[in-house]
XYZ file of C-alpha atoms in Angstrom:
72
model
C -76.899 -99.647 -128.298
C -78.476 -96.274 -127.560
C -78.892 -94.816 -124.088
C -82.564 -94.019 -123.525
C -82.808 -93.084 -119.859
C -80.563 -92.726 -116.809
C -82.242 -92.257 -113.438
C -81.046 -92.034 -109.847
C -83.780 -93.764 -107.869
C -85.248 -92.714 -104.543
C -82.961 -94.879 -102.388
C -79.862 -94.027 -104.441
C -79.684 -96.948 -106.900
C -78.942 -96.029 -110.522
C -81.263 -97.313 -113.280
C -79.983 -97.424 -116.857
C -82.353 -98.003 -119.785
C -81.131 -98.533 -123.345
C -82.220 -99.886 -126.698
C -80.485 -102.712 -128.509
C -80.920 -105.827 -130.601
C -84.101 -107.763 -129.814
C -83.343 -110.911 -127.834
C -79.657 -110.071 -127.374
C -77.847 -110.505 -124.085
C -76.038 -107.453 -122.710
C -73.543 -107.438 -119.858
C -73.057 -104.313 -117.770
C -69.546 -103.421 -116.624
C -68.528 -100.760 -114.144
C -65.414 -99.045 -112.844
C -64.451 -96.035 -110.776
C -61.485 -95.341 -113.092
C -62.029 -95.498 -116.883
C -58.410 -96.537 -117.478
C -58.598 -99.166 -114.719
C -60.169 -102.604 -114.419
C -63.787 -103.048 -115.532
C -65.909 -105.399 -113.411
C -69.019 -107.267 -114.577
C -71.949 -105.872 -112.583
C -74.613 -108.083 -114.112
C -76.912 -108.655 -117.063
C -79.449 -106.204 -118.425
C -83.025 -107.426 -118.616
C -85.115 -107.035 -121.767
C -88.218 -105.184 -120.573
C -89.844 -105.005 -124.028
C -88.612 -106.009 -127.496
C -85.311 -104.167 -127.990
C -85.526 -102.217 -124.701
C -83.239 -103.168 -121.822
C -82.674 -102.025 -118.266
C -80.170 -102.524 -115.501
C -80.345 -101.242 -111.932
C -77.097 -100.884 -110.011
C -78.185 -101.348 -106.406
C -74.587 -101.007 -105.186
C -74.290 -97.485 -106.628
C -75.517 -96.151 -103.282
C -72.065 -97.023 -101.880
C -70.068 -95.115 -104.518
C -69.535 -91.419 -105.140
C -68.695 -92.007 -108.818
C -69.027 -94.855 -111.335
C -68.528 -95.350 -115.064
C -70.599 -97.883 -116.978
C -70.122 -99.869 -120.179
C -72.546 -102.155 -122.027
C -71.246 -105.128 -124.023
C -72.903 -107.704 -126.191
C -70.966 -110.994 -126.051
């Protein structure tokens, strides 16, 4: 997985775009403390072959967040 683009959107949501294995499923995890508990935020959508995106709409409620991408 390679990070391609990270963008704070107009209303404060964070959009993450990355490349990965075509057709793979990727789960997005988040935490406010890297040594703490990681929570599943959702699944990334494949927007074109091998390109994925995830938008964290709840990021508007947090001052800081760490993200991790996992392939089951």
